[in-house]
PDB file of N, CA and C in Angstrom:
ATOM      1  N   UNK A   1      79.676  60.912  76.048  1.00 42.00           N
ATOM      2  CA  UNK A   1      78.923  62.335  76.523  1.00 42.00           C
ATOM      3  C   UNK A   1      78.949  63.293  75.446  1.00 42.00           C
ATOM      4  N   UNK A   2      78.213  63.840  74.578  1.00 45.00           N
ATOM      5  CA  UNK A   2      78.154  64.356  73.107  1.00 45.00           C
ATOM      6  C   UNK A   2      78.277  66.482  74.431  1.00 45.00           C
ATOM      7  N   UNK A   3      78.788  66.495  73.443  1.00 47.00           N
ATOM      8  CA  UNK A   3      79.454  68.492  74.434  1.00 47.00           C
ATOM      9  C   UNK A   3      77.753  69.345  74.530  1.00 47.00           C
ATOM     10  N   UNK A   4      76.910  68.392  73.994  1.00 47.00           N
ATOM     11  CA  UNK A   4      75.559  69.139  74.614  1.00 47.00           C
ATOM     12  C   UNK A   4      75.324  68.801  75.307  1.00 47.00           C
ATOM     13  N   UNK A   5      75.309  68.436  76.482  1.00 43.00           N
ATOM     14  CA  UNK A   5      76.032  67.584  77.589  1.00 43.00           C
ATOM     15  C   UNK A   5      75.934  68.233  78.799  1.00 43.00           C
ATOM     16  N   UNK A   6      77.432  68.838  78.197  1.00 48.00           N
ATOM     17  CA  UNK A   6      78.431  69.259  79.058  1.00 48.00           C
ATOM     18  C   UNK A   6      78.775  70.421  79.087  1.00 48.00           C
ATOM     19  N   UNK A   7      78.434  70.986  80.548  1.00 48.00           N
ATOM     20  CA  UNK A   7      79.066  72.134  81.028  1.00 48.00           C
ATOM     21  C   UNK A   7      76.983  73.307  80.560  1.00 48.00           C
ATOM     22  N   UNK A   8      76.458  72.021  80.305  1.00 47.00           N
ATOM     23  CA  UNK A   8      74.919  73.332  80.741  1.00 47.00           C
ATOM     24  C   UNK A   8      75.145  73.843  79.275  1.00 47.00           C
ATOM     25  N   UNK A   9      76.077  73.420  78.063  1.00 44.00           N
ATOM     26  CA  UNK A   9      75.589  73.683  77.353  1.00 44.00           C
ATOM     27  C   UNK A   9      74.526  73.061  76.028  1.00 44.00           C
ATOM     28  N   UNK A  10      73.550  73.115  76.107  1.00 43.00           N
ATOM     29  CA  UNK A  10      71.925  72.449  75.578  1.00 43.00           C
ATOM     30  C   UNK A  10      71.592  72.989  74.063  1.00 43.00           C
ATOM     31  N   UNK A  11      71.545  74.011  73.869  1.00 50.00           N
ATOM     32  CA  UNK A  11      71.586  74.664  72.358  1.00 50.00           C
ATOM     33  C   UNK A  11      72.544  75.028  71.425  1.00 50.00           C
ATOM     34  N   UNK A  12      72.161  74.244  70.343  1.00 61.00           N
ATOM     35  CA  UNK A  12      72.813  74.429  69.514  1.00 61.00           C
ATOM     36  C   UNK A  12      73.574  75.856  69.835  1.00 61.00           C
ATOM     37  N   UNK A  13      74.886  75.895  69.523  1.00 65.00           N
ATOM     38  CA  UNK A  13      75.735  77.818  69.276  1.00 65.00           C
ATOM     39  C   UNK A  13      75.106  78.361  67.999  1.00 65.00           C
ATOM     40  N   UNK A  14      74.812  79.382  68.120  1.00 78.00           N
ATOM     41  CA  UNK A  14      74.026  79.944  66.776  1.00 78.00           C
ATOM     42  C   UNK A  14      75.369  80.799  66.657  1.00 78.00           C
ATOM     43  N   UNK A  15      75.122  81.309  65.069  1.00 82.00           N
ATOM     44  CA  UNK A  15      75.844  81.285  64.074  1.00 82.00           C
ATOM     45  C   UNK A  15      77.012  83.409  64.612  1.00 82.00           C
ATOM     46  N   UNK A  16      75.961  83.166  65.648  1.00 80.00           N
ATOM     47  CA  UNK A  16      77.054  84.792  65.491  1.00 80.00           C
ATOM     48  C   UNK A  16      78.053  84.435  66.737  1.00 80.00           C
ATOM     49  N   UNK A  17      77.689  83.060  67.770  1.00 80.00           N
ATOM     50  CA  UNK A  17      79.093  82.623  68.490  1.00 80.00           C
ATOM     51  C   UNK A  17      79.581  82.344  67.603  1.00 80.00           C
ATOM     52  N   UNK A  18      79.312  81.706  67.083  1.00 82.00           N
ATOM     53  CA  UNK A  18      80.566  80.903  66.427  1.00 82.00           C
ATOM     54  C   UNK A  18      81.336  81.855  65.445  1.00 82.00           C
ATOM     55  N   UNK A  19      80.498  83.116  64.722  1.00 85.00           N
ATOM     56  CA  UNK A  19      81.848  83.798  64.251  1.00 85.00           C
ATOM     57  C   UNK A  19      82.638  84.690  64.891  1.00 85.00           C
ATOM     58  N   UNK A  20      82.169  84.898  66.501  1.00 84.00           N
ATOM     59  CA  UNK A  20      82.866  85.800  67.087  1.00 84.00           C
ATOM     60  C   UNK A  20      83.517  84.939  68.133  1.00 84.00           C
ATOM     61  N   UNK A  21      83.238  83.469  68.096  1.00 86.00           N
ATOM     62  CA  UNK A  21      84.617  82.302  68.474  1.00 86.00           C
ATOM     63  C   UNK A  21      86.124  82.812  68.184  1.00 86.00           C
ATOM     64  N   UNK A  22      85.907  82.568  66.086  1.00 87.00           N
ATOM     65  CA  UNK A  22      86.861  82.125  65.044  1.00 87.00           C
ATOM     66  C   UNK A  22      87.792  82.572  65.970  1.00 87.00           C
ATOM     67  N   UNK A  23      88.026  84.378  66.356  1.00 87.00           N
ATOM     68  CA  UNK A  23      89.103  85.270  66.601  1.00 87.00           C
ATOM     69  C   UNK A  23      89.804  84.805  67.844  1.00 87.00           C
ATOM     70  N   UNK A  24      89.596  84.338  68.890  1.00 83.00           N
ATOM     71  CA  UNK A  24      89.662  83.798  70.107  1.00 83.00           C
ATOM     72  C   UNK A  24      90.192  81.852  69.728  1.00 83.00           C
ATOM     73  N   UNK A  25      89.421  81.608  68.512  1.00 86.00           N
ATOM     74  CA  UNK A  25      89.852  79.845  68.717  1.00 86.00           C
ATOM     75  C   UNK A  25      91.335  80.586  68.033  1.00 86.00           C
ATOM     76  N   UNK A  26      91.512  81.414  67.178  1.00 90.00           N
ATOM     77  CA  UNK A  26      92.310  81.598  66.506  1.00 90.00           C
ATOM     78  C   UNK A  26      93.985  81.466  67.113  1.00 90.00           C
ATOM     79  N   UNK A  27      94.337  82.904  68.084  1.00 88.00           N
ATOM     80  CA  UNK A  27      94.950  83.322  69.187  1.00 88.00           C
ATOM     81  C   UNK A  27      94.991  82.028  70.212  1.00 88.00           C
ATOM     82  N   UNK A  28      93.917  81.205  70.427  1.00 87.00           N
ATOM     83  CA  UNK A  28      93.849  80.354  71.511  1.00 87.00           C
ATOM     84  C   UNK A  28      94.657  79.116  70.817  1.00 87.00           C
ATOM     85  N   UNK A  29      94.645  78.865  68.745  1.00 89.00           N
ATOM     86  CA  UNK A  29      96.025  77.792  68.710  1.00 89.00           C
ATOM     87  C   UNK A  29      97.265  78.657  68.658  1.00 89.00           C
ATOM     88  N   UNK A  30      97.219  79.655  68.276  1.00 92.00           N
ATOM     89  CA  UNK A  30      99.018  80.072  68.435  1.00 92.00           C
ATOM     90  C   UNK A  30      99.346  80.032  69.519  1.00 92.00           C
ATOM     91  N   UNK A  31      99.149  80.151  70.145  1.00 90.00           N
ATOM     92  CA  UNK A  31      99.431  80.217  71.977  1.00 90.00           C
ATOM     93  C   UNK A  31      99.108  78.668  72.189  1.00 90.00           C
ATOM     94  N   UNK A  32      98.598  77.764  71.866  1.00 92.00           N
ATOM     95  CA  UNK A  32      98.865  76.135  72.486  1.00 92.00           C
ATOM     96  C   UNK A  32      99.836  75.395  71.241  1.00 92.00           C
ATOM     97  N   UNK A  33     100.043  76.291  70.202  1.00 92.00           N
ATOM     98  CA  UNK A  33     101.013  76.275  69.446  1.00 92.00           C
ATOM     99  C   UNK A  33     103.132  76.181  70.191  1.00 92.00           C
ATOM    100  N   UNK A  34     103.258  77.416  70.961  1.00 93.00           N
ATOM    101  CA  UNK A  34     103.620  78.283  71.143  1.00 93.00           C
ATOM    102  C   UNK A  34     104.512  77.461  72.615  1.00 93.00           C
ATOM    103  N   UNK A  35     102.626  77.593  73.340  1.00 93.00           N
ATOM    104  CA  UNK A  35     103.696  76.620  74.500  1.00 93.00           C
ATOM    105  C   UNK A  35     103.626  74.420  74.302  1.00 93.00           C
ATOM    106  N   UNK A  36     103.228  74.348  73.867  1.00 94.00           N
ATOM    107  CA  UNK A  36     103.341  72.942  72.555  1.00 94.00           C
ATOM    108  C   UNK A  36     105.315  72.639  72.809  1.00 94.00           C
ATOM    109  N   UNK A  37     104.998  73.740  72.249  1.00 92.00           N
ATOM    110  CA  UNK A  37     106.470  73.471  71.137  1.00 92.00           C
ATOM    111  C   UNK A  37     107.435  74.382  72.622  1.00 92.00           C
ATOM    112  N   UNK A  38     106.818  75.450  73.419  1.00 93.00           N
ATOM    113  CA  UNK A  38     108.488  74.987  74.747  1.00 93.00           C
ATOM    114  C   UNK A  38     108.478  73.307  75.549  1.00 93.00           C
ATOM    115  N   UNK A  39     107.520  73.206  76.112  1.00 92.00           N
ATOM    116  CA  UNK A  39     107.519  72.011  76.726  1.00 92.00           C
ATOM    117  C   UNK A  39     107.489  70.565  75.691  1.00 92.00           C
ATOM    118  N   UNK A  40     107.703  70.737  74.484  1.00 93.00           N
ATOM    119  CA  UNK A  40     108.227  69.739  73.953  1.00 93.00           C
ATOM    120  C   UNK A  40     109.569  69.923  73.602  1.00 93.00           C
ATOM    121  N   UNK A  41     110.491  70.748  74.219  1.00 90.00           N
ATOM    122  CA  UNK A  41     111.598  70.920  73.657  1.00 90.00           C
ATOM    123  C   UNK A  41     112.246  71.150  75.139  1.00 90.00           C
ATOM    124  N   UNK A  42     111.775  71.210  76.401  1.00 90.00           N
ATOM    125  CA  UNK A  42     112.109  70.893  77.616  1.00 90.00           C
ATOM    126  C   UNK A  42     112.222  69.584  78.136  1.00 90.00           C
ATOM    127  N   UNK A  43     111.105  68.600  77.738  1.00 90.00           N
ATOM    128  CA  UNK A  43     110.866  67.551  77.238  1.00 90.00           C
ATOM    129  C   UNK A  43     111.872  67.197  77.319  1.00 90.00           C
ATOM    130  N   UNK A  44     112.179  67.192  75.676  1.00 88.00           N
ATOM    131  CA  UNK A  44     112.565  66.400  75.399  1.00 88.00           C
ATOM    132  C   UNK A  44     113.928  66.294  75.200  1.00 88.00           C
ATOM    133  N   UNK A  45     114.322  67.742  76.082  1.00 87.00           N
ATOM    134  CA  UNK A  45     116.399  67.303  76.362  1.00 87.00           C
ATOM    135  C   UNK A  45     116.401  66.853  77.892  1.00 87.00           C
ATOM    136  N   UNK A  46     115.595  66.357  78.314  1.00 86.00           N
ATOM    137  CA  UNK A  46     115.378  65.299  79.200  1.00 86.00           C
ATOM    138  C   UNK A  46     115.500  64.261  78.735  1.00 86.00           C
ATOM    139  N   UNK A  47     115.363  63.787  78.610  1.00 83.00           N
ATOM    140  CA  UNK A  47     114.798  62.405  78.108  1.00 83.00           C
ATOM    141  C   UNK A  47     115.189  61.261  76.621  1.00 83.00           C
ATOM    142  N   UNK A  48     116.520  63.176  76.216  1.00 80.00           N
ATOM    143  CA  UNK A  48     116.769  62.956  75.165  1.00 80.00           C
ATOM    144  C   UNK A  48     118.438  61.546  75.497  1.00 80.00           C
ATOM    145  N   UNK A  49     118.592  60.646  74.430  1.00 66.00           N
ATOM    146  CA  UNK A  49     119.541  59.822  74.165  1.00 66.00           C
ATOM    147  C   UNK A  49     120.817  60.666  74.052  1.00 66.00           C
ATOM    148  N   UNK A  50     120.766  61.796  73.157  1.00 68.00           N
ATOM    149  CA  UNK A  50     122.051  62.268  72.580  1.00 68.00           C
ATOM    150  C   UNK A  50     122.612  63.833  73.586  1.00 68.00           C
ATOM    151  N   UNK A  51     123.460  64.455  73.527  1.00 56.00           N
ATOM    152  CA  UNK A  51     124.308  65.621  73.769  1.00 56.00           C
ATOM    153  C   UNK A  51     123.516  66.668  73.942  1.00 56.00           C
ATOM    154  N   UNK A  52     123.095  67.226  73.020  1.00 69.00           N
ATOM    155  CA  UNK A  52     122.775  68.096  72.221  1.00 69.00           C
ATOM    156  C   UNK A  52     121.393  69.267  73.151  1.00 69.00           C
ATOM    157  N   UNK A  53     120.587  67.428  72.294  1.00 70.00           N
ATOM    158  CA  UNK A  53     118.894  67.755  73.160  1.00 70.00           C
ATOM    159  C   UNK A  53     118.158  68.364  72.321  1.00 70.00           C
ATOM    160  N   UNK A  54     118.460  68.488  71.273  1.00 79.00           N
ATOM    161  CA  UNK A  54     117.847  69.169  69.690  1.00 79.00           C
ATOM    162  C   UNK A  54     117.056  67.790  69.614  1.00 79.00           C
ATOM    163  N   UNK A  55     115.540  67.719  69.153  1.00 86.00           N
ATOM    164  CA  UNK A  55     114.985  66.580  68.596  1.00 86.00           C
ATOM    165  C   UNK A  55     115.674  66.532  67.422  1.00 86.00           C
ATOM    166  N   UNK A  56     115.365  65.357  66.970  1.00 86.00           N
ATOM    167  CA  UNK A  56     115.615  64.983  65.751  1.00 86.00           C
ATOM    168  C   UNK A  56     114.926  64.897  64.769  1.00 86.00           C
ATOM    169  N   UNK A  57     115.407  65.774  63.534  1.00 86.00           N
ATOM    170  CA  UNK A  57     114.410  65.303  62.388  1.00 86.00           C
ATOM    171  C   UNK A  57     113.760  64.385  61.174  1.00 86.00           C
ATOM    172  N   UNK A  58     113.263  64.210  60.805  1.00 88.00           N
ATOM    173  CA  UNK A  58     113.123  62.547  59.884  1.00 88.00           C
ATOM    174  C   UNK A  58     114.845  63.148  59.093  1.00 88.00           C
ATOM    175  N   UNK A  59     115.068  63.480  58.425  1.00 90.00           N
ATOM    176  CA  UNK A  59     116.119  62.804  57.078  1.00 90.00           C
ATOM    177  C   UNK A  59     117.458  63.348  58.067  1.00 90.00           C
ATOM    178  N   UNK A  60     116.657  63.342  59.269  1.00 87.00           N
ATOM    179  CA  UNK A  60     118.904  63.915  59.758  1.00 87.00           C
ATOM    180  C   UNK A  60     119.265  61.622  60.129  1.00 87.00           C
ATOM    181  N   UNK A  61     120.542  62.038  59.812  1.00 88.00           N
ATOM    182  CA  UNK A  61     121.155  60.407  59.441  1.00 88.00           C
ATOM    183  C   UNK A  61     121.782  60.039  60.352  1.00 88.00           C
ATOM    184  N   UNK A  62     122.044  60.581  60.636  1.00 86.00           N
ATOM    185  CA  UNK A  62     122.650  60.560  62.456  1.00 86.00           C
ATOM    186  C   UNK A  62     121.623  59.605  63.905  1.00 86.00           C
ATOM    187  N   UNK A  63     121.025  59.630  63.224  1.00 86.00           N
ATOM    188  CA  UNK A  63     119.639  59.323  64.022  1.00 86.00           C
ATOM    189  C   UNK A  63     118.947  58.190  63.469  1.00 86.00           C
ATOM    190  N   UNK A  64     119.151  56.993  64.617  1.00 87.00           N
ATOM    191  CA  UNK A  64     117.917  56.143  64.657  1.00 87.00           C
ATOM    192  C   UNK A  64     116.855  56.401  64.430  1.00 87.00           C
ATOM    193  N   UNK A  65     116.083  55.451  63.659  1.00 91.00           N
ATOM    194  CA  UNK A  65     114.297  55.303  63.136  1.00 91.00           C
ATOM    195  C   UNK A  65     113.708  55.714  64.526  1.00 91.00           C
ATOM    196  N   UNK A  66     113.889  54.875  65.350  1.00 89.00           N
ATOM    197  CA  UNK A  66     113.188  54.557  66.585  1.00 89.00           C
ATOM    198  C   UNK A  66     113.305  55.431  67.067  1.00 89.00           C
ATOM    199  N   UNK A  67     113.967  56.539  67.556  1.00 87.00           N
ATOM    200  CA  UNK A  67     115.026  57.572  68.530  1.00 87.00           C
ATOM    201  C   UNK A  67     114.422  58.810  67.971  1.00 87.00           C
ATOM    202  N   UNK A  68     114.218  58.576  65.895  1.00 90.00           N
ATOM    203  CA  UNK A  68     112.927  60.247  64.727  1.00 90.00           C
ATOM    204  C   UNK A  68     111.368  59.344  65.913  1.00 90.00           C
ATOM    205  N   UNK A  69     111.427  58.466  65.749  1.00 92.00           N
ATOM    206  CA  UNK A  69     109.615  57.735  65.699  1.00 92.00           C
ATOM    207  C   UNK A  69     109.370  58.716  67.045  1.00 92.00           C
ATOM    208  N   UNK A  70     110.221  58.100  68.406  1.00 89.00           N
ATOM    209  CA  UNK A  70     109.517  59.225  69.432  1.00 89.00           C
ATOM    210  C   UNK A  70     109.347  60.276  69.736  1.00 89.00           C
ATOM    211  N   UNK A  71     110.717  61.011  69.419  1.00 90.00           N
ATOM    212  CA  UNK A  71     110.819  62.677  68.842  1.00 90.00           C
ATOM    213  C   UNK A  71     109.044  62.792  67.832  1.00 90.00           C
ATOM    214  N   UNK A  72     108.935  61.642  67.509  1.00 93.00           N
ATOM    215  CA  UNK A  72     107.305  62.384  66.345  1.00 93.00           C
ATOM    216  C   UNK A  72     105.809  61.720  67.577  1.00 93.00           C
ATOM    217  N   UNK A  73     106.275  60.531  67.779  1.00 94.00           N
ATOM    218  CA  UNK A  73     105.277  60.414  69.381  1.00 94.00           C
ATOM    219  C   UNK A  73     104.888  61.395  70.275  1.00 94.00           C
ATOM    220  N   UNK A  74     106.355  61.383  70.883  1.00 93.00           N
ATOM    221  CA  UNK A  74     106.114  62.166  72.020  1.00 93.00           C
ATOM    222  C   UNK A  74     105.460  64.220  71.446  1.00 93.00           C
ATOM    223  N   UNK A  75     106.683  65.046  70.740  1.00 94.00           N
ATOM    224  CA  UNK A  75     105.502  65.413  69.694  1.00 94.00           C
ATOM    225  C   UNK A  75     104.032  66.309  69.829  1.00 94.00           C
ATOM    226  N   UNK A  76     103.371  64.971  69.069  1.00 95.00           N
ATOM    227  CA  UNK A  76     102.614  64.846  68.452  1.00 95.00           C
ATOM    228  C   UNK A  76     102.191  64.902  69.943  1.00 95.00           C
ATOM    229  N   UNK A  77     102.063  63.949  70.280  1.00 96.00           N
ATOM    230  CA  UNK A  77     101.221  63.752  72.010  1.00 96.00           C
ATOM    231  C   UNK A  77     101.138  65.239  72.445  1.00 96.00           C
ATOM    232  N   UNK A  78     101.613  65.235  72.794  1.00 95.00           N
ATOM    233  CA  UNK A  78     102.319  66.786  73.796  1.00 95.00           C
ATOM    234  C   UNK A  78     101.502  68.540  73.245  1.00 95.00           C
ATOM    235  N   UNK A  79     101.976  68.324  72.438  1.00 95.00           N
ATOM    236  CA  UNK A  79     100.630  69.279  71.262  1.00 95.00           C
ATOM    237  C   UNK A  79      99.669  69.498  70.969  1.00 95.00           C
ATOM    238  N   UNK A  80      98.949  68.116  70.922  1.00 94.00           N
ATOM    239  CA  UNK A  80      97.441  67.166  71.139  1.00 94.00           C
ATOM    240  C   UNK A  80      97.135  67.511  72.393  1.00 94.00           C
ATOM    241  N   UNK A  81      97.665  67.624  73.732  1.00 95.00           N
ATOM    242  CA  UNK A  81      96.600  67.698  75.054  1.00 95.00           C
ATOM    243  C   UNK A  81      97.248  69.588  74.865  1.00 95.00           C
ATOM    244  N   UNK A  82      97.941  69.361  74.843  1.00 94.00           N
ATOM    245  CA  UNK A  82      97.925  71.190  74.824  1.00 94.00           C
ATOM    246  C   UNK A  82      96.471  71.680  74.369  1.00 94.00           C
ATOM    247  N   UNK A  83      96.663  71.372  73.179  1.00 91.00           N
ATOM    248  CA  UNK A  83      95.959  72.791  72.241  1.00 91.00           C
ATOM    249  C   UNK A  83      94.590  71.595  72.897  1.00 91.00           C
ATOM    250  N   UNK A  84      93.863  71.031  72.873  1.00 91.00           N
ATOM    251  CA  UNK A  84      92.690  70.589  73.628  1.00 91.00           C
ATOM    252  C   UNK A  84      92.350  71.417  75.071  1.00 91.00           C
ATOM    253  N   UNK A  85      93.657  71.446  75.690  1.00 93.00           N
ATOM    254  CA  UNK A  85      93.805  72.233  76.640  1.00 93.00           C
ATOM    255  C   UNK A  85      92.770  73.520  76.586  1.00 93.00           C
ATOM    256  N   UNK A  86      94.004  74.515  75.805  1.00 91.00           N
ATOM    257  CA  UNK A  86      94.012  75.250  75.760  1.00 91.00           C
ATOM    258  C   UNK A  86      92.761  75.919  74.929  1.00 91.00           C
ATOM    259  N   UNK A  87      92.167  74.874  74.224  1.00 88.00           N
ATOM    260  CA  UNK A  87      90.966  75.324  73.079  1.00 88.00           C
ATOM    261  C   UNK A  87      89.498  75.357  73.994  1.00 88.00           C
ATOM    262  N   UNK A  88      89.740  73.702  75.260  1.00 90.00           N
ATOM    263  CA  UNK A  88      88.713  73.870  75.860  1.00 90.00           C
ATOM    264  C   UNK A  88      88.429  75.067  76.782  1.00 90.00           C
ATOM    265  N   UNK A  89      89.339  75.951  77.503  1.00 90.00           N
ATOM    266  CA  UNK A  89      89.252  76.695  78.305  1.00 90.00           C
ATOM    267  C   UNK A  89      88.736  78.269  77.717  1.00 90.00           C
ATOM    268  N   UNK A  90      89.640  77.929  76.424  1.00 88.00           N
ATOM    269  CA  UNK A  90      88.947  79.271  75.687  1.00 88.00           C
ATOM    270  C   UNK A  90      87.672  79.375  75.353  1.00 88.00           C
ATOM    271  N   UNK A  91      87.071  78.219  74.996  1.00 88.00           N
ATOM    272  CA  UNK A  91      85.722  78.174  74.800  1.00 88.00           C
ATOM    273  C   UNK A  91      85.081  78.010  75.947  1.00 88.00           C
ATOM    274  N   UNK A  92      85.521  77.566  77.565  1.00 91.00           N
ATOM    275  CA  UNK A  92      84.648  78.230  79.131  1.00 91.00           C
ATOM    276  C   UNK A  92      84.801  79.607  78.827  1.00 91.00           C
ATOM    277  N   UNK A  93      85.815  80.133  78.462  1.00 89.00           N
ATOM    278  CA  UNK A  93      85.875  81.640  78.572  1.00 89.00           C
ATOM    279  C   UNK A  93      85.133  82.591  77.732  1.00 89.00           C
ATOM    280  N   UNK A  94      85.017  82.449  76.835  1.00 88.00           N
ATOM    281  CA  UNK A  94      83.862  82.290  76.086  1.00 88.00           C
ATOM    282  C   UNK A  94      82.750  82.634  76.774  1.00 88.00           C
ATOM    283  N   UNK A  95      82.052  81.192  76.593  1.00 89.00           N
ATOM    284  CA  UNK A  95      80.593  81.171  76.862  1.00 89.00           C
ATOM    285  C   UNK A  95      80.280  82.286  78.349  1.00 89.00           C
ATOM    286  N   UNK A  96      81.525  81.940  79.098  1.00 92.00           N
ATOM    287  CA  UNK A  96      80.893  82.932  80.954  1.00 92.00           C
ATOM    288  C   UNK A  96      80.592  84.298  80.206  1.00 92.00           C
ATOM    289  N   UNK A  97      82.016  84.952  79.477  1.00 89.00           N
ATOM    290  CA  UNK A  97      81.867  86.260  78.933  1.00 89.00           C
ATOM    291  C   UNK A  97      80.178  86.472  77.963  1.00 89.00           C
ATOM    292  N   UNK A  98      80.214  85.116  77.073  1.00 87.00           N
ATOM    293  CA  UNK A  98      78.490  85.315  76.187  1.00 87.00           C
ATOM    294  C   UNK A  98      77.379  85.397  76.838  1.00 87.00           C
ATOM    295  N   UNK A  99      78.153  84.102  77.236  1.00 88.00           N
ATOM    296  CA  UNK A  99      76.275  83.572  77.437  1.00 88.00           C
ATOM    297  C   UNK A  99      75.991  81.769  77.188  1.00 88.00           C
ATOM    298  N   UNK A 100      76.896  82.173  75.861  1.00 86.00           N
ATOM    299  CA  UNK A 100      77.341  80.922  74.284  1.00 86.00           C
ATOM    300  C   UNK A 100      78.454  80.167  73.872  1.00 86.00           C
ATOM    301  N   UNK A 101      77.425  78.595  74.201  1.00 87.00           N
ATOM    302  CA  UNK A 101      79.199  77.953  74.197  1.00 87.00           C
ATOM    303  C   UNK A 101      79.524  77.872  72.460  1.00 87.00           C
ATOM    304  N   UNK A 102      80.307  78.424  71.674  1.00 86.00           N
ATOM    305  CA  UNK A 102      80.618  78.912  70.998  1.00 86.00           C
ATOM    306  C   UNK A 102      80.445  76.785  69.488  1.00 86.00           C
ATOM    307  N   UNK A 103      80.240  76.021  69.358  1.00 75.00           N
ATOM    308  CA  UNK A 103      80.675  74.885  69.947  1.00 75.00           C
ATOM    309  C   UNK A 103      79.921  73.856  69.277  1.00 75.00           C
ATOM    310  N   UNK A 104      79.754  72.955  68.546  1.00 72.00           N
ATOM    311  CA  UNK A 104      79.087  72.172  68.618  1.00 72.00           C
ATOM    312  C   UNK A 104      77.969  72.128  67.209  1.00 72.00           C
TER     313      UNK A 104
END
């Protein structure tokens, strides 16, 4: 289903809607990053095999490659899901406020 078919957004977004949405998009991206970072830290503390609960970095030799890759995959998945949810809700709120869908 294309963005045009969803939520009654049948027409292309106007240039002014796209410009007005830019600050909303920037703020929503910052919020998504903060929320995703917090969520990842909380989840990693619960699933981490190490005692400290900190996610391993790629240059930390005391962690196995498997653990580093698991942390990276988990962090990427959480960030992607949170970012999509926050951006979608931001677009819906913008549409309710202005009557125009900001994308497409």
